[in-house]
């Protein structure tokens, strides 16, 4: 997408939100999404420097102040170029929103009316017709305020003032003699580095900047505002609690909470729509309602239920329920499954794995972060694209990480439908918060009840986790120690507050409201055991690869945890995505716009990325090559780790790499970029997470172990083939062995020293290829190299491509004369989806890939570019010879010579 179209994209979204077009309201519900305007609040200090924001202008609700400023052309696109520093004033200002509305007639005559605010970010003062209704202080809570008697038939004035969260909290934080740990200090001076306020606000942590995203401390009415009116009763909630789910039958309880205006008898009916569409009356009863809150429990038994399974283990049938009471209806959907977090003790510690419907499931997936800096812009189509990508890459779990927001209902609907299990963090992304403060804790508990109630019917949720990395930050990163030294009494209070919130309070909310789903106090951890982040017990984050001391990826082979919930390597997104925020002339490894979109080490993360490129491929200083090789290094490194985790089953039962997606276009650990485009890693993930696969893991000392991986619940027969060949195609060995794979297993079938595989062959010019073919499964293949790519003697790259039309699609035929590693097929700026990419072709191998595109054949041919590792690492002279030798019928597109990689940094 060009810069122009990115701008249009942003504007288009804002416009769609401004019209509030698609917001459907249930009877008795009046959505207040029209006529909103906003301005910088009068009297605010930011007006001196930003008088342009003083006038009332059109606003979108739901929305954010950044979105509104951009739609009104008061700020540039926050994603394009490097505008961040100049936009920090927005987070320091107070913002005023207002609208006027006529009350629907039904609301005027109703016995009760509530104004419901599903999301206010964050310190919001709400006024209706001049009367203060609410002081809100938590972006994650739903605020419900009775307004009967306060409404006018015509022209009600609703006004919301959103206070700067930084300005509001700074005095309190600055007054602390000893601070508690925050996350990323602002490089922009809008907040002192030694008084970070973010962790004192119940607001998405990443708004304050993270190591993959910008700092945009936004504010806004980020979820709908609804006027709800009723005469007799309101159904507050319908919980579908799964008490027992087995093959033969399921017992669930439909729990209806009702807010009744007056007491009296009512008939309650519960309708069930089975996955096949059959609707039946599941329960019916006469109930005596009290005035006020009521709880009705309706037991439902389902014989031979159609059970919900994670992707790869069965289907995702969903049951719908509708409750009807006094003429009022409410509905909910669920999938029937039994989920357990199994913690079995053994001589090393305790296991950590999920069993669904009794099946121990090896969790394969990634961590998800927010899908945009500005949540209201996230469309269902965007969520679908990323979550379908997860499912398509053979993932079965995402961990929805704690530094963002609780994802929308749409996210969980999609996860339910796609069979993606969700490990759900509470929104605590790191650092420490004032949990010693009773009011703060009460606020969090209210938030947790709101969120657990909202999400508990989703079969995808398998775990509620207290926070991200707070326990290890306190115990091992120096924070606890420093505070103890500075002020032992305060340190004690901070830790006790932590234990109270994450050890007791949130656990209790999940036990009371969660419908039987397990709670885990922190990731990584061992649920508050003395030692956290140990391979022996619980879950683990491993960052000594990428993070300090930045070991090479081979170090992953030495770490064998119970469940690896974070590990990662960065890469830049594809060129087309980079072009969306930086002009070509601005693109260079150390250019300002590129560094502005590289948040690791405050812009200097490319040095770290270069180190990882260098470990394997050698140094490159040309930006395009750096992008390409960075992706290759990321993909190969994560593949090594993931396969090691899978091969360590059953000790290891999960592998979630960091990270699935992005908040904006930039460098990060993601495998799918902000536009939804796959990096090389995501193509690799589809192969290394395949249910049936071979792992061939070589240590730097020269020992290769081969494991067969079977996530299927049935045994499989197949054949394992070993070939040893030279890079230019000489076959030195070819053996086939029949193999049997037990269900749900990893089995090590062979181990070799280099010499066993190589014999007399040159390690710099030889590979071993392991290929598993199992009945009914796609072939799985791993190529073992005996030296780093930079130390191999690459023969002349001789990769050919031709593009042809094939019915509605195109097909690109690839043929490699010599081994082609990391082949990347690219169509530049054209919209074209290639069925597979980031491939390694063996000498003489041909591969045909489907290409879906609306573009014409000639345009696609013109745009088609190929790259492979040898293009950059083989001798330039031979590369030239190879390109001359090509038949005219083939497009020769990979004529990148080694000379290019020595080219200097593109000047900014
Ligand atoms: C982990 C995460 C995030 C962070 C990532 C990459 O610690 O929990 O906080 O973005 O590493 O550094």
JSON list of N, CA and C in Angstrom, two decimals, residues 49-113:
[
{"chain": "A", "resi": 49, "resn": "UNK", "atom": "N", "xyz": [-0.13, 26.12, 23.13]},
{"chain": "A", "resi": 49, "resn": "UNK", "atom": "CA", "xyz": [0.65, 25.68, 21.98]},
{"chain": "A", "resi": 49, "resn": "UNK", "atom": "C", "xyz": [-0.22, 25.02, 20.91]},
{"chain": "A", "resi": 50, "resn": "UNK", "atom": "N", "xyz": [-1.45, 24.69, 21.26]},
{"chain": "A", "resi": 50, "resn": "UNK", "atom": "CA", "xyz": [-2.31, 24.02, 20.28]},
{"chain": "A", "resi": 50, "resn": "UNK", "atom": "C", "xyz": [-3.69, 24.66, 20.19]},
{"chain": "A", "resi": 51, "resn": "UNK", "atom": "N", "xyz": [-3.71, 25.94, 19.85]},
{"chain": "A", "resi": 51, "resn": "UNK", "atom": "CA", "xyz": [-5.00, 26.64, 19.74]},
{"chain": "A", "resi": 51, "resn": "UNK", "atom": "C", "xyz": [-5.87, 26.04, 18.63]},
{"chain": "A", "resi": 52, "resn": "UNK", "atom": "N", "xyz": [-5.23, 25.34, 17.69]},
{"chain": "A", "resi": 52, "resn": "UNK", "atom": "CA", "xyz": [-6.00, 24.74, 16.58]},
{"chain": "A", "resi": 52, "resn": "UNK", "atom": "C", "xyz": [-7.01, 23.72, 17.07]},
{"chain": "A", "resi": 53, "resn": "UNK", "atom": "N", "xyz": [-6.82, 23.21, 18.30]},
{"chain": "A", "resi": 53, "resn": "UNK", "atom": "CA", "xyz": [-7.74, 22.18, 18.81]},
{"chain": "A", "resi": 53, "resn": "UNK", "atom": "C", "xyz": [-8.83, 22.77, 19.71]},
{"chain": "A", "resi": 54, "resn": "UNK", "atom": "N", "xyz": [-8.93, 24.10, 19.73]},
{"chain": "A", "resi": 54, "resn": "UNK", "atom": "CA", "xyz": [-9.86, 24.74, 20.67]},
{"chain": "A", "resi": 54, "resn": "UNK", "atom": "C", "xyz": [-11.32, 24.67, 20.21]},
{"chain": "A", "resi": 55, "resn": "UNK", "atom": "N", "xyz": [-11.54, 24.63, 18.91]},
{"chain": "A", "resi": 55, "resn": "UNK", "atom": "CA", "xyz": [-12.92, 24.69, 18.40]},
{"chain": "A", "resi": 55, "resn": "UNK", "atom": "C", "xyz": [-13.57, 23.31, 18.45]},
{"chain": "A", "resi": 56, "resn": "UNK", "atom": "N", "xyz": [-14.89, 23.28, 18.59]},
{"chain": "A", "resi": 56, "resn": "UNK", "atom": "CA", "xyz": [-15.62, 22.01, 18.51]},
{"chain": "A", "resi": 56, "resn": "UNK", "atom": "C", "xyz": [-15.54, 21.45, 17.10]},
{"chain": "A", "resi": 57, "resn": "UNK", "atom": "N", "xyz": [-15.24, 20.17, 17.03]},
{"chain": "A", "resi": 57, "resn": "UNK", "atom": "CA", "xyz": [-15.18, 19.51, 15.72]},
{"chain": "A", "resi": 57, "resn": "UNK", "atom": "C", "xyz": [-15.82, 18.13, 15.81]},
{"chain": "A", "resi": 58, "resn": "UNK", "atom": "N", "xyz": [-16.18, 17.60, 14.66]},
{"chain": "A", "resi": 58, "resn": "UNK", "atom": "CA", "xyz": [-16.86, 16.29, 14.63]},
{"chain": "A", "resi": 58, "resn": "UNK", "atom": "C", "xyz": [-15.99, 15.20, 15.24]},
{"chain": "A", "resi": 59, "resn": "UNK", "atom": "N", "xyz": [-16.62, 14.32, 15.99]},
{"chain": "A", "resi": 59, "resn": "UNK", "atom": "CA", "xyz": [-15.89, 13.22, 16.64]},
{"chain": "A", "resi": 59, "resn": "UNK", "atom": "C", "xyz": [-16.60, 11.91, 16.37]},
{"chain": "A", "resi": 60, "resn": "UNK", "atom": "N", "xyz": [-15.84, 10.83, 16.47]},
{"chain": "A", "resi": 60, "resn": "UNK", "atom": "CA", "xyz": [-16.40, 9.48, 16.30]},
{"chain": "A", "resi": 60, "resn": "UNK", "atom": "C", "xyz": [-16.52, 8.82, 17.67]},
{"chain": "A", "resi": 61, "resn": "UNK", "atom": "N", "xyz": [-17.68, 8.28, 17.92]},
{"chain": "A", "resi": 61, "resn": "UNK", "atom": "CA", "xyz": [-17.88, 7.49, 19.15]},
{"chain": "A", "resi": 61, "resn": "UNK", "atom": "C", "xyz": [-18.52, 6.18, 18.73]},
{"chain": "A", "resi": 62, "resn": "UNK", "atom": "N", "xyz": [-17.87, 5.02, 18.99]},
{"chain": "A", "resi": 62, "resn": "UNK", "atom": "CA", "xyz": [-16.60, 4.86, 19.68]},
{"chain": "A", "resi": 62, "resn": "UNK", "atom": "C", "xyz": [-15.44, 5.40, 18.87]},
{"chain": "A", "resi": 63, "resn": "UNK", "atom": "N", "xyz": [-14.40, 5.84, 19.58]},
{"chain": "A", "resi": 63, "resn": "UNK", "atom": "CA", "xyz": [-13.23, 6.36, 18.90]},
{"chain": "A", "resi": 63, "resn": "UNK", "atom": "C", "xyz": [-12.18, 6.79, 19.90]},
{"chain": "A", "resi": 64, "resn": "UNK", "atom": "N", "xyz": [-11.18, 7.48, 19.35]},
{"chain": "A", "resi": 64, "resn": "UNK", "atom": "CA", "xyz": [-10.10, 7.99, 20.20]},
{"chain": "A", "resi": 64, "resn": "UNK", "atom": "C", "xyz": [-9.81, 9.42, 19.78]},
{"chain": "A", "resi": 65, "resn": "UNK", "atom": "N", "xyz": [-9.17, 10.15, 20.66]},
{"chain": "A", "resi": 65, "resn": "UNK", "atom": "CA", "xyz": [-8.86, 11.54, 20.34]},
{"chain": "A", "resi": 65, "resn": "UNK", "atom": "C", "xyz": [-7.85, 11.61, 19.20]},
{"chain": "A", "resi": 66, "resn": "UNK", "atom": "N", "xyz": [-6.93, 10.67, 19.12]},
{"chain": "A", "resi": 66, "resn": "UNK", "atom": "CA", "xyz": [-6.00, 10.69, 17.99]},
{"chain": "A", "resi": 66, "resn": "UNK", "atom": "C", "xyz": [-6.75, 10.49, 16.67]},
{"chain": "A", "resi": 67, "resn": "UNK", "atom": "N", "xyz": [-7.69, 9.58, 16.67]},
{"chain": "A", "resi": 67, "resn": "UNK", "atom": "CA", "xyz": [-8.49, 9.34, 15.46]},
{"chain": "A", "resi": 67, "resn": "UNK", "atom": "C", "xyz": [-9.27, 10.59, 15.07]},
{"chain": "A", "resi": 68, "resn": "UNK", "atom": "N", "xyz": [-9.83, 11.27, 16.06]},
{"chain": "A", "resi": 68, "resn": "UNK", "atom": "CA", "xyz": [-10.62, 12.47, 15.77]},
{"chain": "A", "resi": 68, "resn": "UNK", "atom": "C", "xyz": [-9.74, 13.62, 15.28]},
{"chain": "A", "resi": 69, "resn": "UNK", "atom": "N", "xyz": [-8.58, 13.78, 15.88]},
{"chain": "A", "resi": 69, "resn": "UNK", "atom": "CA", "xyz": [-7.67, 14.84, 15.45]},
{"chain": "A", "resi": 69, "resn": "UNK", "atom": "C", "xyz": [-7.20, 14.58, 14.02]},
{"chain": "A", "resi": 70, "resn": "UNK", "atom": "N", "xyz": [-6.95, 13.32, 13.72]},
{"chain": "A", "resi": 70, "resn": "UNK", "atom": "CA", "xyz": [-6.49, 12.98, 12.38]},
{"chain": "A", "resi": 70, "resn": "UNK", "atom": "C", "xyz": [-7.60, 13.18, 11.36]},
{"chain": "A", "resi": 71, "resn": "UNK", "atom": "N", "xyz": [-8.81, 12.73, 11.71]},
{"chain": "A", "resi": 71, "resn": "UNK", "atom": "CA", "xyz": [-9.93, 12.87, 10.77]},
{"chain": "A", "resi": 71, "resn": "UNK", "atom": "C", "xyz": [-10.21, 14.34, 10.49]},
{"chain": "A", "resi": 72, "resn": "UNK", "atom": "N", "xyz": [-9.92, 15.19, 11.45]},
{"chain": "A", "resi": 72, "resn": "UNK", "atom": "CA", "xyz": [-10.12, 16.63, 11.25]},
{"chain": "A", "resi": 72, "resn": "UNK", "atom": "C", "xyz": [-8.87, 17.33, 10.72]},
{"chain": "A", "resi": 73, "resn": "UNK", "atom": "N", "xyz": [-7.91, 16.52, 10.31]},
{"chain": "A", "resi": 73, "resn": "UNK", "atom": "CA", "xyz": [-6.67, 17.05, 9.70]},
{"chain": "A", "resi": 73, "resn": "UNK", "atom": "C", "xyz": [-5.88, 17.96, 10.63]},
{"chain": "A", "resi": 74, "resn": "UNK", "atom": "N", "xyz": [-6.00, 17.72, 11.91]},
{"chain": "A", "resi": 74, "resn": "UNK", "atom": "CA", "xyz": [-5.23, 18.53, 12.87]},
{"chain": "A", "resi": 74, "resn": "UNK", "atom": "C", "xyz": [-3.89, 17.91, 13.20]},
{"chain": "A", "resi": 75, "resn": "UNK", "atom": "N", "xyz": [-3.75, 16.63, 12.89]},
{"chain": "A", "resi": 75, "resn": "UNK", "atom": "CA", "xyz": [-2.45, 15.96, 13.08]},
{"chain": "A", "resi": 75, "resn": "UNK", "atom": "C", "xyz": [-2.16, 15.10, 11.85]},
{"chain": "A", "resi": 76, "resn": "UNK", "atom": "N", "xyz": [-0.89, 14.82, 11.61]},
{"chain": "A", "resi": 76, "resn": "UNK", "atom": "CA", "xyz": [-0.57, 13.90, 10.50]},
{"chain": "A", "resi": 76, "resn": "UNK", "atom": "C", "xyz": [-0.89, 12.47, 10.90]},
{"chain": "A", "resi": 77, "resn": "UNK", "atom": "N", "xyz": [-0.81, 11.58, 9.93]},
{"chain": "A", "resi": 77, "resn": "UNK", "atom": "CA", "xyz": [-1.03, 10.16, 10.22]},
{"chain": "A", "resi": 77, "resn": "UNK", "atom": "C", "xyz": [0.01, 9.70, 11.25]},
{"chain": "A", "resi": 78, "resn": "UNK", "atom": "N", "xyz": [-0.44, 9.23, 12.39]},
{"chain": "A", "resi": 78, "resn": "UNK", "atom": "CA", "xyz": [0.52, 8.85, 13.44]},
{"chain": "A", "resi": 78, "resn": "UNK", "atom": "C", "xyz": [1.40, 7.66, 13.09]},
{"chain": "A", "resi": 79, "resn": "UNK", "atom": "N", "xyz": [1.12, 7.01, 11.96]},
{"chain": "A", "resi": 79, "resn": "UNK", "atom": "CA", "xyz": [1.91, 5.82, 11.59]},
{"chain": "A", "resi": 79, "resn": "UNK", "atom": "C", "xyz": [2.93, 6.12, 10.48]},
{"chain": "A", "resi": 80, "resn": "UNK", "atom": "N", "xyz": [2.83, 7.28, 9.87]},
{"chain": "A", "resi": 80, "resn": "UNK", "atom": "CA", "xyz": [3.66, 7.54, 8.70]},
{"chain": "A", "resi": 80, "resn": "UNK", "atom": "C", "xyz": [4.80, 8.49, 9.05]},
{"chain": "A", "resi": 81, "resn": "UNK", "atom": "N", "xyz": [6.01, 8.15, 8.63]},
{"chain": "A", "resi": 81, "resn": "UNK", "atom": "CA", "xyz": [7.16, 8.99, 8.95]},
{"chain": "A", "resi": 81, "resn": "UNK", "atom": "C", "xyz": [7.52, 8.87, 10.42]},
{"chain": "A", "resi": 82, "resn": "UNK", "atom": "N", "xyz": [7.90, 9.98, 11.03]},
{"chain": "A", "resi": 82, "resn": "UNK", "atom": "CA", "xyz": [8.31, 9.95, 12.44]},
{"chain": "A", "resi": 82, "resn": "UNK", "atom": "C", "xyz": [7.64, 11.09, 13.22]},
{"chain": "A", "resi": 83, "resn": "UNK", "atom": "N", "xyz": [6.31, 11.04, 13.33]},
{"chain": "A", "resi": 83, "resn": "UNK", "atom": "CA", "xyz": [5.61, 12.17, 13.94]},
{"chain": "A", "resi": 83, "resn": "UNK", "atom": "C", "xyz": [5.43, 12.07, 15.46]},
{"chain": "A", "resi": 84, "resn": "UNK", "atom": "N", "xyz": [5.95, 11.00, 16.04]},
{"chain": "A", "resi": 84, "resn": "UNK", "atom": "CA", "xyz": [5.60, 10.67, 17.42]},
{"chain": "A", "resi": 84, "resn": "UNK", "atom": "C", "xyz": [5.91, 11.78, 18.42]},
{"chain": "A", "resi": 85, "resn": "UNK", "atom": "N", "xyz": [7.13, 12.28, 18.36]},
{"chain": "A", "resi": 85, "resn": "UNK", "atom": "CA", "xyz": [7.56, 13.27, 19.37]},
{"chain": "A", "resi": 85, "resn": "UNK", "atom": "C", "xyz": [6.60, 14.46, 19.36]},
{"chain": "A", "resi": 86, "resn": "UNK", "atom": "N", "xyz": [6.21, 14.87, 18.16]},
{"chain": "A", "resi": 86, "resn": "UNK", "atom": "CA", "xyz": [5.39, 16.07, 18.03]},
{"chain": "A", "resi": 86, "resn": "UNK", "atom": "C", "xyz": [3.94, 15.83, 18.44]},
{"chain": "A", "resi": 87, "resn": "UNK", "atom": "N", "xyz": [3.57, 14.60, 18.73]},
{"chain": "A", "resi": 87, "resn": "UNK", "atom": "CA", "xyz": [2.17, 14.31, 19.08]},
{"chain": "A", "resi": 87, "resn": "UNK", "atom": "C", "xyz": [1.97, 14.02, 20.56]},
{"chain": "A", "resi": 88, "resn": "UNK", "atom": "N", "xyz": [3.02, 14.16, 21.36]},
{"chain": "A", "resi": 88, "resn": "UNK", "atom": "CA", "xyz": [2.88, 13.79, 22.78]},
{"chain": "A", "resi": 88, "resn": "UNK", "atom": "C", "xyz": [2.01, 14.77, 23.55]},
{"chain": "A", "resi": 89, "resn": "UNK", "atom": "N", "xyz": [1.83, 15.97, 23.05]},
{"chain": "A", "resi": 89, "resn": "UNK", "atom": "CA", "xyz": [0.98, 16.94, 23.75]},
{"chain": "A", "resi": 89, "resn": "UNK", "atom": "C", "xyz": [-0.45, 16.40, 23.91]},
{"chain": "A", "resi": 90, "resn": "UNK", "atom": "N", "xyz": [-0.86, 15.51, 23.01]},
{"chain": "A", "resi": 90, "resn": "UNK", "atom": "CA", "xyz": [-2.24, 15.01, 23.06]},
{"chain": "A", "resi": 90, "resn": "UNK", "atom": "C", "xyz": [-2.51, 14.29, 24.38]},
{"chain": "A", "resi": 91, "resn": "UNK", "atom": "N", "xyz": [-1.49, 13.55, 24.83]},
{"chain": "A", "resi": 91, "resn": "UNK", "atom": "CA", "xyz": [-1.63, 12.80, 26.08]},
{"chain": "A", "resi": 91, "resn": "UNK", "atom": "C", "xyz": [-1.57, 13.69, 27.31]},
{"chain": "A", "resi": 92, "resn": "UNK", "atom": "N", "xyz": [-1.14, 14.92, 27.13]},
{"chain": "A", "resi": 92, "resn": "UNK", "atom": "CA", "xyz": [-1.05, 15.84, 28.27]},
{"chain": "A", "resi": 92, "resn": "UNK", "atom": "C", "xyz": [-2.27, 16.73, 28.38]},
{"chain": "A", "resi": 93, "resn": "UNK", "atom": "N", "xyz": [-3.13, 16.68, 27.37]},
{"chain": "A", "resi": 93, "resn": "UNK", "atom": "CA", "xyz": [-4.30, 17.57, 27.35]},
{"chain": "A", "resi": 93, "resn": "UNK", "atom": "C", "xyz": [-5.53, 16.89, 27.93]},
{"chain": "A", "resi": 94, "resn": "UNK", "atom": "N", "xyz": [-6.48, 17.72, 28.36]},
{"chain": "A", "resi": 94, "resn": "UNK", "atom": "CA", "xyz": [-7.82, 17.22, 28.71]},
{"chain": "A", "resi": 94, "resn": "UNK", "atom": "C", "xyz": [-8.71, 17.41, 27.48]},
{"chain": "A", "resi": 95, "resn": "UNK", "atom": "N", "xyz": [-9.61, 16.49, 27.26]},
{"chain": "A", "resi": 95, "resn": "UNK", "atom": "CA", "xyz": [-10.45, 16.53, 26.06]},
{"chain": "A", "resi": 95, "resn": "UNK", "atom": "C", "xyz": [-11.92, 16.49, 26.44]},
{"chain": "A", "resi": 96, "resn": "UNK", "atom": "N", "xyz": [-12.68, 17.29, 25.73]},
{"chain": "A", "resi": 96, "resn": "UNK", "atom": "CA", "xyz": [-14.10, 17.37, 26.04]},
{"chain": "A", "resi": 96, "resn": "UNK", "atom": "C", "xyz": [-14.90, 16.85, 24.85]},
{"chain": "A", "resi": 97, "resn": "UNK", "atom": "N", "xyz": [-15.83, 15.95, 25.13]},
{"chain": "A", "resi": 97, "resn": "UNK", "atom": "CA", "xyz": [-16.71, 15.40, 24.09]},
{"chain": "A", "resi": 97, "resn": "UNK", "atom": "C", "xyz": [-18.14, 15.74, 24.44]},
{"chain": "A", "resi": 98, "resn": "UNK", "atom": "N", "xyz": [-18.96, 16.00, 23.43]},
{"chain": "A", "resi": 98, "resn": "UNK", "atom": "CA", "xyz": [-20.37, 16.25, 23.75]},
{"chain": "A", "resi": 98, "resn": "UNK", "atom": "C", "xyz": [-21.25, 15.82, 22.58]},
{"chain": "A", "resi": 99, "resn": "UNK", "atom": "N", "xyz": [-22.48, 15.51, 22.92]},
{"chain": "A", "resi": 99, "resn": "UNK", "atom": "CA", "xyz": [-23.50, 15.31, 21.90]},
{"chain": "A", "resi": 99, "resn": "UNK", "atom": "C", "xyz": [-24.84, 15.69, 22.50]},
{"chain": "A", "resi": 100, "resn": "UNK", "atom": "N", "xyz": [-25.83, 15.79, 21.62]},
{"chain": "A", "resi": 100, "resn": "UNK", "atom": "CA", "xyz": [-27.20, 16.04, 22.09]},
{"chain": "A", "resi": 100, "resn": "UNK", "atom": "C", "xyz": [-28.08, 14.96, 21.48]},
{"chain": "A", "resi": 101, "resn": "UNK", "atom": "N", "xyz": [-29.05, 14.53, 22.22]},
{"chain": "A", "resi": 101, "resn": "UNK", "atom": "CA", "xyz": [-29.94, 13.49, 21.66]},
{"chain": "A", "resi": 101, "resn": "UNK", "atom": "C", "xyz": [-31.34, 13.62, 22.22]},
{"chain": "A", "resi": 102, "resn": "UNK", "atom": "N", "xyz": [-32.29, 13.21, 21.39]},
{"chain": "A", "resi": 102, "resn": "UNK", "atom": "CA", "xyz": [-33.68, 13.11, 21.85]},
{"chain": "A", "resi": 102, "resn": "UNK", "atom": "C", "xyz": [-33.86, 11.72, 22.42]},
{"chain": "A", "resi": 103, "resn": "UNK", "atom": "N", "xyz": [-34.52, 11.63, 23.55]},
{"chain": "A", "resi": 103, "resn": "UNK", "atom": "CA", "xyz": [-34.74, 10.31, 24.14]},
{"chain": "A", "resi": 103, "resn": "UNK", "atom": "C", "xyz": [-35.83, 9.59, 23.35]},
{"chain": "A", "resi": 104, "resn": "UNK", "atom": "N", "xyz": [-35.66, 8.33, 23.08]},
{"chain": "A", "resi": 104, "resn": "UNK", "atom": "CA", "xyz": [-36.74, 7.60, 22.41]},
{"chain": "A", "resi": 104, "resn": "UNK", "atom": "C", "xyz": [-37.98, 7.62, 23.32]},
{"chain": "A", "resi": 105, "resn": "UNK", "atom": "N", "xyz": [-39.16, 7.59, 22.71]},
{"chain": "A", "resi": 105, "resn": "UNK", "atom": "CA", "xyz": [-40.39, 7.72, 23.51]},
{"chain": "A", "resi": 105, "resn": "UNK", "atom": "C", "xyz": [-40.44, 6.65, 24.60]},
{"chain": "A", "resi": 106, "resn": "UNK", "atom": "N", "xyz": [-40.02, 5.42, 24.21]},
{"chain": "A", "resi": 106, "resn": "UNK", "atom": "CA", "xyz": [-40.08, 4.31, 25.17]},
{"chain": "A", "resi": 106, "resn": "UNK", "atom": "C", "xyz": [-39.23, 4.61, 26.41]},
{"chain": "A", "resi": 107, "resn": "UNK", "atom": "N", "xyz": [-38.14, 5.33, 26.21]},
{"chain": "A", "resi": 107, "resn": "UNK", "atom": "CA", "xyz": [-37.27, 5.62, 27.35]},
{"chain": "A", "resi": 107, "resn": "UNK", "atom": "C", "xyz": [-37.94, 6.60, 28.31]},
{"chain": "A", "resi": 108, "resn": "UNK", "atom": "N", "xyz": [-38.72, 7.50, 27.75]},
{"chain": "A", "resi": 108, "resn": "UNK", "atom": "CA", "xyz": [-39.37, 8.50, 28.62]},
{"chain": "A", "resi": 108, "resn": "UNK", "atom": "C", "xyz": [-40.42, 7.86, 29.50]},
{"chain": "A", "resi": 109, "resn": "UNK", "atom": "N", "xyz": [-41.09, 6.84, 28.93]},
{"chain": "A", "resi": 109, "resn": "UNK", "atom": "CA", "xyz": [-42.17, 6.22, 29.72]},
{"chain": "A", "resi": 109, "resn": "UNK", "atom": "C", "xyz": [-41.69, 5.02, 30.53]},
{"chain": "A", "resi": 110, "resn": "UNK", "atom": "N", "xyz": [-40.44, 4.57, 30.28]},
{"chain": "A", "resi": 110, "resn": "UNK", "atom": "CA", "xyz": [-39.96, 3.34, 30.93]},
{"chain": "A", "resi": 110, "resn": "UNK", "atom": "C", "xyz": [-39.80, 3.54, 32.43]},
{"chain": "A", "resi": 111, "resn": "UNK", "atom": "N", "xyz": [-39.94, 2.40, 33.13]},
{"chain": "A", "resi": 111, "resn": "UNK", "atom": "CA", "xyz": [-39.76, 2.45, 34.59]},
{"chain": "A", "resi": 111, "resn": "UNK", "atom": "C", "xyz": [-38.30, 2.73, 34.93]},
{"chain": "A", "resi": 112, "resn": "UNK", "atom": "N", "xyz": [-37.41, 2.20, 34.11]},
{"chain": "A", "resi": 112, "resn": "UNK", "atom": "CA", "xyz": [-35.98, 2.36, 34.38]},
{"chain": "A", "resi": 112, "resn": "UNK", "atom": "C", "xyz": [-35.24, 2.74, 33.10]},
{"chain": "A", "resi": 113, "resn": "UNK", "atom": "N", "xyz": [-34.24, 3.56, 33.28]},
{"chain": "A", "resi": 113, "resn": "UNK", "atom": "CA", "xyz": [-33.31, 3.85, 32.18]},
{"chain": "A", "resi": 113, "resn": "UNK", "atom": "C", "xyz": [-31.91, 3.96, 32.74]}
]
